[in-house]
Short mmCIF file of C-alpha atoms (C1' of nucleotides) and ligand atoms in Angstrom, two decimals:
data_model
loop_
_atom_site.label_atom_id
_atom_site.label_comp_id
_atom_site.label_asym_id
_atom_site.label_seq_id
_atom_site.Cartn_x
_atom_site.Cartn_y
_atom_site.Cartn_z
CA UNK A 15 -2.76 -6.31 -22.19
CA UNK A 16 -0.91 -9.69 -21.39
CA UNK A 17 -4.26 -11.30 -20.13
CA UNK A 18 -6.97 -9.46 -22.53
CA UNK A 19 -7.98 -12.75 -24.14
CA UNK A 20 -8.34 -14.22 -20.48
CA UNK A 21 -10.12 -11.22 -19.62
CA UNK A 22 -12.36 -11.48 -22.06
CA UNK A 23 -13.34 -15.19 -22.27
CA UNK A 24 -13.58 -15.26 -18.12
CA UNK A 25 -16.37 -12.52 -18.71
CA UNK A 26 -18.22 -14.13 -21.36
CA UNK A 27 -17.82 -17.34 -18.48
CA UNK A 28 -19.86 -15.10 -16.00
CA UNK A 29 -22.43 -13.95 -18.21
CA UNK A 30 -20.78 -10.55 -18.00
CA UNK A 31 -20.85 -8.55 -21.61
CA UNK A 32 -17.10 -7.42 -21.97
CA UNK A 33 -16.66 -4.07 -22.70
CA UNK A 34 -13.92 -1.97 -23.22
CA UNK A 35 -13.47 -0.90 -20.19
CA UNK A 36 -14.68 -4.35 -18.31
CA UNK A 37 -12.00 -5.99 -20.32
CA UNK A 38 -9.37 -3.40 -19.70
CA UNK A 39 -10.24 -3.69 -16.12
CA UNK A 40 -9.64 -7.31 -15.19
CA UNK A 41 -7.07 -7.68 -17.57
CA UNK A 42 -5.42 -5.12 -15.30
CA UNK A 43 -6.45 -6.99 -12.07
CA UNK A 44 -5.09 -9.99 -13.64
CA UNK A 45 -1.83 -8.73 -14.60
CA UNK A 46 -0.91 -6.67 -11.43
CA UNK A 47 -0.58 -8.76 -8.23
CA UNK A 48 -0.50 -5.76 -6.07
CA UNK A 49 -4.01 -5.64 -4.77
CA UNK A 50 -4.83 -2.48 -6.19
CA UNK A 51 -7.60 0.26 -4.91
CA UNK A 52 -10.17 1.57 -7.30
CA UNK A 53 -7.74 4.35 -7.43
CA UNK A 54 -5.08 2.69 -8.35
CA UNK A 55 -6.64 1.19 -11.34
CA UNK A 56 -8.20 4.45 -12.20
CA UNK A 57 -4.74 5.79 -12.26
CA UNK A 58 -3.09 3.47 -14.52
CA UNK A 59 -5.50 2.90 -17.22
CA UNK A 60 -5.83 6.47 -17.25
CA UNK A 61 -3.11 7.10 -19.34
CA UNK A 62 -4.58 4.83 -22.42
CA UNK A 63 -7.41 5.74 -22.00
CA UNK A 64 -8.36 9.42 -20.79
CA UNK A 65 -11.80 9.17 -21.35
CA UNK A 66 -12.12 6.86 -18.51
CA UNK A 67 -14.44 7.78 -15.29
CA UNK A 68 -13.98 6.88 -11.52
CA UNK A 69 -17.84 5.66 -12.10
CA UNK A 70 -17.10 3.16 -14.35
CA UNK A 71 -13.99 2.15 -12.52
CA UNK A 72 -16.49 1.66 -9.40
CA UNK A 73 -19.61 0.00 -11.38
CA UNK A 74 -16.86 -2.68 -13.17
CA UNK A 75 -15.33 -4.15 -9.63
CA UNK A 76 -18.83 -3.80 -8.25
CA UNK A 77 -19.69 -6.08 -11.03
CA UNK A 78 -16.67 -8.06 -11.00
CA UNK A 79 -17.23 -8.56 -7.01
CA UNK A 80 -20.70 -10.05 -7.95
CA UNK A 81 -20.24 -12.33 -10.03
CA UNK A 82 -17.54 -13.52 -8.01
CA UNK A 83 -15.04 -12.89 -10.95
CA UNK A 84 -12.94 -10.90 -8.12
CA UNK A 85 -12.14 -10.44 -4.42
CA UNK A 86 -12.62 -7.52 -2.53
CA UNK A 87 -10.21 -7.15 0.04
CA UNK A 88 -11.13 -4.52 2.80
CA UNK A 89 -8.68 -4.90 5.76
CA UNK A 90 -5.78 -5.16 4.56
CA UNK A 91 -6.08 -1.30 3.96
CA UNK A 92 -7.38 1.38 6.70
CA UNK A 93 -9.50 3.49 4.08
CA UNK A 94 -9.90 2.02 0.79
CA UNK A 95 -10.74 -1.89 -0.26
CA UNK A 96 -8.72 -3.43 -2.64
CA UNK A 97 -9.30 -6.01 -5.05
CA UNK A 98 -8.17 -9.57 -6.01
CA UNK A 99 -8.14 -11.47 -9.30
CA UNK A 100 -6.95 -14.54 -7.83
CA UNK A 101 -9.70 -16.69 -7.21
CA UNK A 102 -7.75 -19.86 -4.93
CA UNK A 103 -8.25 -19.29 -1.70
CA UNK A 104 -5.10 -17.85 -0.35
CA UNK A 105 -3.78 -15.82 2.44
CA UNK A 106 -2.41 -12.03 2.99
CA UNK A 107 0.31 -10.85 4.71
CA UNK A 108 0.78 -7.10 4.81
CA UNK A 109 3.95 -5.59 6.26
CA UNK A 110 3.60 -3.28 8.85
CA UNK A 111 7.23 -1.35 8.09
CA UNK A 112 7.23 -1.83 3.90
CA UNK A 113 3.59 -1.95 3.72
CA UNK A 114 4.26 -4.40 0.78
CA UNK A 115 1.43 -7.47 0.48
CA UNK A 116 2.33 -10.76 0.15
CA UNK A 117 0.44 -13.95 -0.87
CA UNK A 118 0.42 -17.33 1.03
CA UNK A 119 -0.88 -20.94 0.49
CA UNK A 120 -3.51 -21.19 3.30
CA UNK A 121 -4.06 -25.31 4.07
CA UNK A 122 -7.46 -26.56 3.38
CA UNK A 123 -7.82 -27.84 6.85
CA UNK A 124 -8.18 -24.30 8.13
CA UNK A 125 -11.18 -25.31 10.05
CA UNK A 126 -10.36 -26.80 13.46
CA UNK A 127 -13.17 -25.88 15.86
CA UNK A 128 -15.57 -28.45 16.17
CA UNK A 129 -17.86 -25.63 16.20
CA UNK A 130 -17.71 -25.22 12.56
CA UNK A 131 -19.15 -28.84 12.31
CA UNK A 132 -22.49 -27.85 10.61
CA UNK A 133 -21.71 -25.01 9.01
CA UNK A 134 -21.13 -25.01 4.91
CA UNK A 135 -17.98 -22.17 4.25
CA UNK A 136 -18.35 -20.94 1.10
CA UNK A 137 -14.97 -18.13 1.17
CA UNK A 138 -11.92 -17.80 3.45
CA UNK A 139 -10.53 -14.59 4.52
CA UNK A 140 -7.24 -15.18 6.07
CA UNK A 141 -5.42 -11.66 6.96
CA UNK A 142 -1.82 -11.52 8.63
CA UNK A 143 -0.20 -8.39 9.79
CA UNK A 144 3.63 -8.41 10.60
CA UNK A 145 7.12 -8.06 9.23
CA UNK A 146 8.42 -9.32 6.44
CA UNK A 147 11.85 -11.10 6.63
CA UNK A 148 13.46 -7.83 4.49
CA UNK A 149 12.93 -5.63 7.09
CA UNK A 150 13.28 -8.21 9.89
CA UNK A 151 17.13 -8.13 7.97
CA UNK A 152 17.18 -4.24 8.88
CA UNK A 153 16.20 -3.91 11.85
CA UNK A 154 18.41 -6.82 13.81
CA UNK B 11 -22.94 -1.93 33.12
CA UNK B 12 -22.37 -5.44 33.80
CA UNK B 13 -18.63 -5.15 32.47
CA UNK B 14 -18.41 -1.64 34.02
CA UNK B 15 -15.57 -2.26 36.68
CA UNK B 16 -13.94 -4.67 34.38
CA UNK B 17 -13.69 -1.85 31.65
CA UNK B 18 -12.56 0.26 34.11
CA UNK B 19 -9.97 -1.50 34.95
CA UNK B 20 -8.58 -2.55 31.46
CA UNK B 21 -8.32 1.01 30.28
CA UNK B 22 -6.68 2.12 33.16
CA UNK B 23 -3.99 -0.81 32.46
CA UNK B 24 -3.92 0.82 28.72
CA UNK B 25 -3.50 4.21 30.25
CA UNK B 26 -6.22 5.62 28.79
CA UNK B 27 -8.24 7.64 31.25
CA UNK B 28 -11.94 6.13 32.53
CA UNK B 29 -13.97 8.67 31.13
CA UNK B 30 -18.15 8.01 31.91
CA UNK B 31 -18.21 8.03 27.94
CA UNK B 32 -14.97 5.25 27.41
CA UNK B 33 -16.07 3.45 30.15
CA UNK B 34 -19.85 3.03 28.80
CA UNK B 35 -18.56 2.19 25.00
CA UNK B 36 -15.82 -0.02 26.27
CA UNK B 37 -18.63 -1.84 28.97
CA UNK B 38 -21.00 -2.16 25.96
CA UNK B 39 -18.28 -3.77 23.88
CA UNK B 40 -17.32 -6.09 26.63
CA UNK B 41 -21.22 -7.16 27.40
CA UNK B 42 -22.82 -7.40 24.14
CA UNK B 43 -21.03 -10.25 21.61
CA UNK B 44 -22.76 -8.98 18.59
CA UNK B 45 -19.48 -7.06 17.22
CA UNK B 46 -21.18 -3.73 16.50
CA UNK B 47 -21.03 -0.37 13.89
CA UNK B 48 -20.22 2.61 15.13
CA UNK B 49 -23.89 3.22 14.92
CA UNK B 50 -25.21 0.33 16.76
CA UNK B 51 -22.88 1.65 19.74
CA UNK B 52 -24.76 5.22 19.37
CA UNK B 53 -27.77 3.79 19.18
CA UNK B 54 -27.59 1.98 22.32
CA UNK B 55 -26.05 4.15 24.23
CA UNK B 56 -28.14 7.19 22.83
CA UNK B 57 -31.23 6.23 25.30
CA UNK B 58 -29.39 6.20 28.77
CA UNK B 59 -26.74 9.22 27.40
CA UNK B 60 -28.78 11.86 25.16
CA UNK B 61 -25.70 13.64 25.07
CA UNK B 62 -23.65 11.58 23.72
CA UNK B 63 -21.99 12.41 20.56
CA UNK B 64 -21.49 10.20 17.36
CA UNK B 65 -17.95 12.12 17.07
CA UNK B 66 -16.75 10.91 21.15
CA UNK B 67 -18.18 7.28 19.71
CA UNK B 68 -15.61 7.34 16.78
CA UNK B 69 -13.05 8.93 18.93
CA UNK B 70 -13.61 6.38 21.75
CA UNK B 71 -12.96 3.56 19.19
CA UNK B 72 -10.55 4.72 17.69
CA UNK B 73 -8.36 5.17 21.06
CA UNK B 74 -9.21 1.76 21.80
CA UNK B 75 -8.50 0.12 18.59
CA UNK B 76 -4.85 2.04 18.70
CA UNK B 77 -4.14 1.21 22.42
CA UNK B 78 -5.32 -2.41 21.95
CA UNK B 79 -8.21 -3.17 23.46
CA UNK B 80 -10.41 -3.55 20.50
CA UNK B 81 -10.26 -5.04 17.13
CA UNK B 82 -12.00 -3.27 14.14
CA UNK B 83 -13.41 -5.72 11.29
CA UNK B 84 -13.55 -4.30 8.24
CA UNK B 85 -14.52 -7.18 5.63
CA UNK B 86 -17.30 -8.23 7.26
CA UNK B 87 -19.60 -5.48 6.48
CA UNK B 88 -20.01 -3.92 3.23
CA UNK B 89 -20.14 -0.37 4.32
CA UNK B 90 -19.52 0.11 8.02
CA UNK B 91 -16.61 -1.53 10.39
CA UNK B 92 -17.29 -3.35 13.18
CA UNK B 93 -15.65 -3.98 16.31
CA UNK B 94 -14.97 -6.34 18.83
CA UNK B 95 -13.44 -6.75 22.37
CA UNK B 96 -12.64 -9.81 22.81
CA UNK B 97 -8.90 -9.89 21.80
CA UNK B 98 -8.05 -13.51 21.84
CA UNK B 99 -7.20 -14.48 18.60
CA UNK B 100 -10.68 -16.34 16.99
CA UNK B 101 -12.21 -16.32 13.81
CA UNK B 102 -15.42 -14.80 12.36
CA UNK B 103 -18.10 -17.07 10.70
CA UNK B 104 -20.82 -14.81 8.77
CA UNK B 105 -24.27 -16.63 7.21
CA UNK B 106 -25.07 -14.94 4.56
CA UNK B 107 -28.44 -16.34 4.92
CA UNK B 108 -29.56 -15.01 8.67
CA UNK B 109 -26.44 -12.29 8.98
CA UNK B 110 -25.56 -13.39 12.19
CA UNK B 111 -21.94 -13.66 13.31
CA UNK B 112 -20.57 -16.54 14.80
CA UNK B 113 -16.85 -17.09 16.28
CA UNK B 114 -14.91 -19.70 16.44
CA UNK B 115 -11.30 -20.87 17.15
CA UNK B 116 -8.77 -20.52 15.40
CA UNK B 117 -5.69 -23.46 15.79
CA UNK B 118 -2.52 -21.73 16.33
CA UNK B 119 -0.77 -23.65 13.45
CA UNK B 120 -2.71 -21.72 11.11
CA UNK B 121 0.42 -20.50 8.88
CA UNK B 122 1.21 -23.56 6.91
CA UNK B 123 3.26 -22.56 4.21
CA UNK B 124 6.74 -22.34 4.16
CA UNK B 125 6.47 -19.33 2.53
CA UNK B 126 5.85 -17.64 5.92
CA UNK B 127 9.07 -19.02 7.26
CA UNK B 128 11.08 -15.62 8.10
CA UNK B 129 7.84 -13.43 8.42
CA UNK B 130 6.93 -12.09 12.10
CA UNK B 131 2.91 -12.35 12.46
CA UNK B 132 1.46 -9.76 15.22
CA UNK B 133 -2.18 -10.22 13.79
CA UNK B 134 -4.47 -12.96 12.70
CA UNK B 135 -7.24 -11.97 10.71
CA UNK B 136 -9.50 -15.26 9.79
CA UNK B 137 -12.79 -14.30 8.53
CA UNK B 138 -15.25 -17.11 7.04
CA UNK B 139 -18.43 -16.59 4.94
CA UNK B 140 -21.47 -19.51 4.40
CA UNK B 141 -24.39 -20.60 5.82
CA UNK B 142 -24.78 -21.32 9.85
CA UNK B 143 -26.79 -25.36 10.59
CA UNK B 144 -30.08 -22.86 11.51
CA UNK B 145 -30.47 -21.75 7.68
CA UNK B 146 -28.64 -24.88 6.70
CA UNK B 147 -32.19 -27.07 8.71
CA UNK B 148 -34.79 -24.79 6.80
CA UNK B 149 -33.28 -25.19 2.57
CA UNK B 150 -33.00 -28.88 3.09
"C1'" DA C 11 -10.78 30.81 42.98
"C1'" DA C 12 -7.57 30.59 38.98
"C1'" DC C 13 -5.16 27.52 36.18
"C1'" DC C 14 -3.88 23.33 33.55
"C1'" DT C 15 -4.72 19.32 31.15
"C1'" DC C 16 -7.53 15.98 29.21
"C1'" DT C 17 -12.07 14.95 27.24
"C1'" DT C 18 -16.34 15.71 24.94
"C1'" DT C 19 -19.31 18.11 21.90
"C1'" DG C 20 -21.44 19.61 17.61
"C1'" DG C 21 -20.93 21.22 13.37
"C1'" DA C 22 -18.17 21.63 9.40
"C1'" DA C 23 -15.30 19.25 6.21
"C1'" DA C 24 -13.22 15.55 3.91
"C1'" DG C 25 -13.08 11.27 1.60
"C1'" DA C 26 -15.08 7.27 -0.46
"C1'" DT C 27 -18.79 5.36 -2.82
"C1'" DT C 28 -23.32 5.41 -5.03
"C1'" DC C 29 -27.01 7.47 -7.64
"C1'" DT C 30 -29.08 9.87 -11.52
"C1'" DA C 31 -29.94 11.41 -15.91
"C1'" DA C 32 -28.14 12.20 -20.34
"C1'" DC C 33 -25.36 10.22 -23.79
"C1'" DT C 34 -23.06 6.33 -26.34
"C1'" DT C 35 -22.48 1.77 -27.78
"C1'" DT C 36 -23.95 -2.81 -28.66
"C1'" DA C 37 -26.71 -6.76 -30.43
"C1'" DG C 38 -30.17 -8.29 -32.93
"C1'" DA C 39 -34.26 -7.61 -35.92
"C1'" DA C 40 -36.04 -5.63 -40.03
"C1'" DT D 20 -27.24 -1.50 -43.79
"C1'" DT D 21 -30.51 0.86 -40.76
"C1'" DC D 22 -33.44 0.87 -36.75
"C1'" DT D 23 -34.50 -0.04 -31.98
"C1'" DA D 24 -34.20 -1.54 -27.39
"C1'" DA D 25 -31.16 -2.80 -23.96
"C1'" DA D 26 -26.84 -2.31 -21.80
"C1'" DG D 27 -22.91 0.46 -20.61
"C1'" DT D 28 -20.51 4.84 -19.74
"C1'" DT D 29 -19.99 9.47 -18.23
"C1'" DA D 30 -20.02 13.57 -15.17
"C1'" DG D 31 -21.54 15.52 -11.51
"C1'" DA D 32 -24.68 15.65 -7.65
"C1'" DA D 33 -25.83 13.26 -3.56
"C1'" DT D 34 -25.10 10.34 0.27
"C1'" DC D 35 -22.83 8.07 3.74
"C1'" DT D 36 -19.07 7.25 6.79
"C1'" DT D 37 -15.40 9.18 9.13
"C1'" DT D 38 -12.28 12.88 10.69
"C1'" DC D 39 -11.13 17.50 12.02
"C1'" DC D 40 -11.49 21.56 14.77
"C1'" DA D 41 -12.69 25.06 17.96
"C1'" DA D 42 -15.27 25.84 21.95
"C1'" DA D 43 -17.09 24.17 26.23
"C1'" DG D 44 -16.79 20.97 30.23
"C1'" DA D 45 -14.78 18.13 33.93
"C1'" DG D 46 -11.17 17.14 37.26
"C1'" DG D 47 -7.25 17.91 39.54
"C1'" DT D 48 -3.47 21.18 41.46
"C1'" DT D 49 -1.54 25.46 43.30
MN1 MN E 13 -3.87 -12.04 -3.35
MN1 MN E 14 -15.49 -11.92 17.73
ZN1 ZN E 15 8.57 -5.25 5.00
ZN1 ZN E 16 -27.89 -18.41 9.25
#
DNA sequence: AACCTCTTTGGAAAGATTCTAACTTTAGAA
DNA sequence: TTCTAAAGTTAGAATCTTTCCAAAGAGGTT
């Protein structure tokens, strides 16, 4: 419940009536910085609130997604997307032993092809896969 | 069948055997730049092939995506992934006015935060959204 | 030919997401 | 406060994509 207030004033910012459940919702996304899947969010606000449906859970990040209040993030996993509170434009890196997902600063400047000259970029998807230093450690 | 012996050859240097089927996804993927669905691939192929199976399409993929040979995109689309042959490292540029897909280098000093320092990258994922100079020429 | 292995097929099944219709809550007017 | 219309939520059915599986097919080897 750290960022409810957030939550809630970021809604009313999009035009987006804050529910309960809305408000519960990106407070969560918020809060966490694990890139959750709908299921994972499902799962956690669960416990408050039992009443909650997978529906709703769906409908919300839809919603969220739309009004570009959140990022939907659909390669970092093979089956289901997860999504993003964190509106700068930043970079993933998912480990490939840990699975853990990291953030990274991605430079402005991203665009180097002269080929891009022309074209207006309205959102960067950068999307590393490797190992992290951790279990770089473990393995040497 | 333009890219016929070509795909021939590059999944016998994956070890995967030259099937007619392989051969004819893997030619497709080589020929046509337009990063396809599973379904475009049927599709295609259904008219010379009325045999072929949407099952030995996903299968196909699937092999080559594991071996190597092919990339699957996954933001890109809301619903279906696409994939792509062409395994230099590039980036994708989609106009969310026309749909097309557009690629475009990618500068190898991408990672610019010291953050990364430590982390082993094996995959570059760089996927841009916007509008292309065509759509950009008609609004203005 | 008989056998072995790898591949494809087609249909069933699973898994994720969306749709629908009934129900509940909200905001604003009376 | 009470009423009403619009918006939101729920549960389950439906849909859509993808995977699984068992049977059939193709090629190569004894
Ligand atoms: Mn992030
Ligand atoms: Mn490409
Ligand atoms: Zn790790
Ligand atoms: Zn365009």
């Amino acid at each position: 419940m750290k960022y409810q207030q957030q939550a809630i004033e970021k809604l009313k910012e999009y035009d987006v009536h804050p529910s309960i459940q809305r408000v519960m919702i990106l407070d969560y996304l918020l809060s966490c910085n694990v890139h959750p899947t709908v299921d994972d969010i499902y799962s956690a606000l669960l416990k408050d609130t039992p009443t909650l449906s997978r529906a709703t859970v769906y409908n919300t990040v839809n919603k969220l997604v739309e009004v570009g209040l959140v990022r939907q993030l659909k390669d970092i996993d093979k089956k289901e997307a997860r999504y993003d509170a964190c509106l700068e434009t930043h970079g993933h890196f998912k480990c490939v032993k840990c699975g853990k997902i990291f953030d990274f600063k991605v430079c402005d400047k991203l665009i180097l092809d002269k080929k891009l000259e022309g074209f207006t970029v309205n959102t960067k998807t950068v999307y590393f896969q490797g190992v992290c230093p951790e279990c770089n450690k473990v393995n040497s």
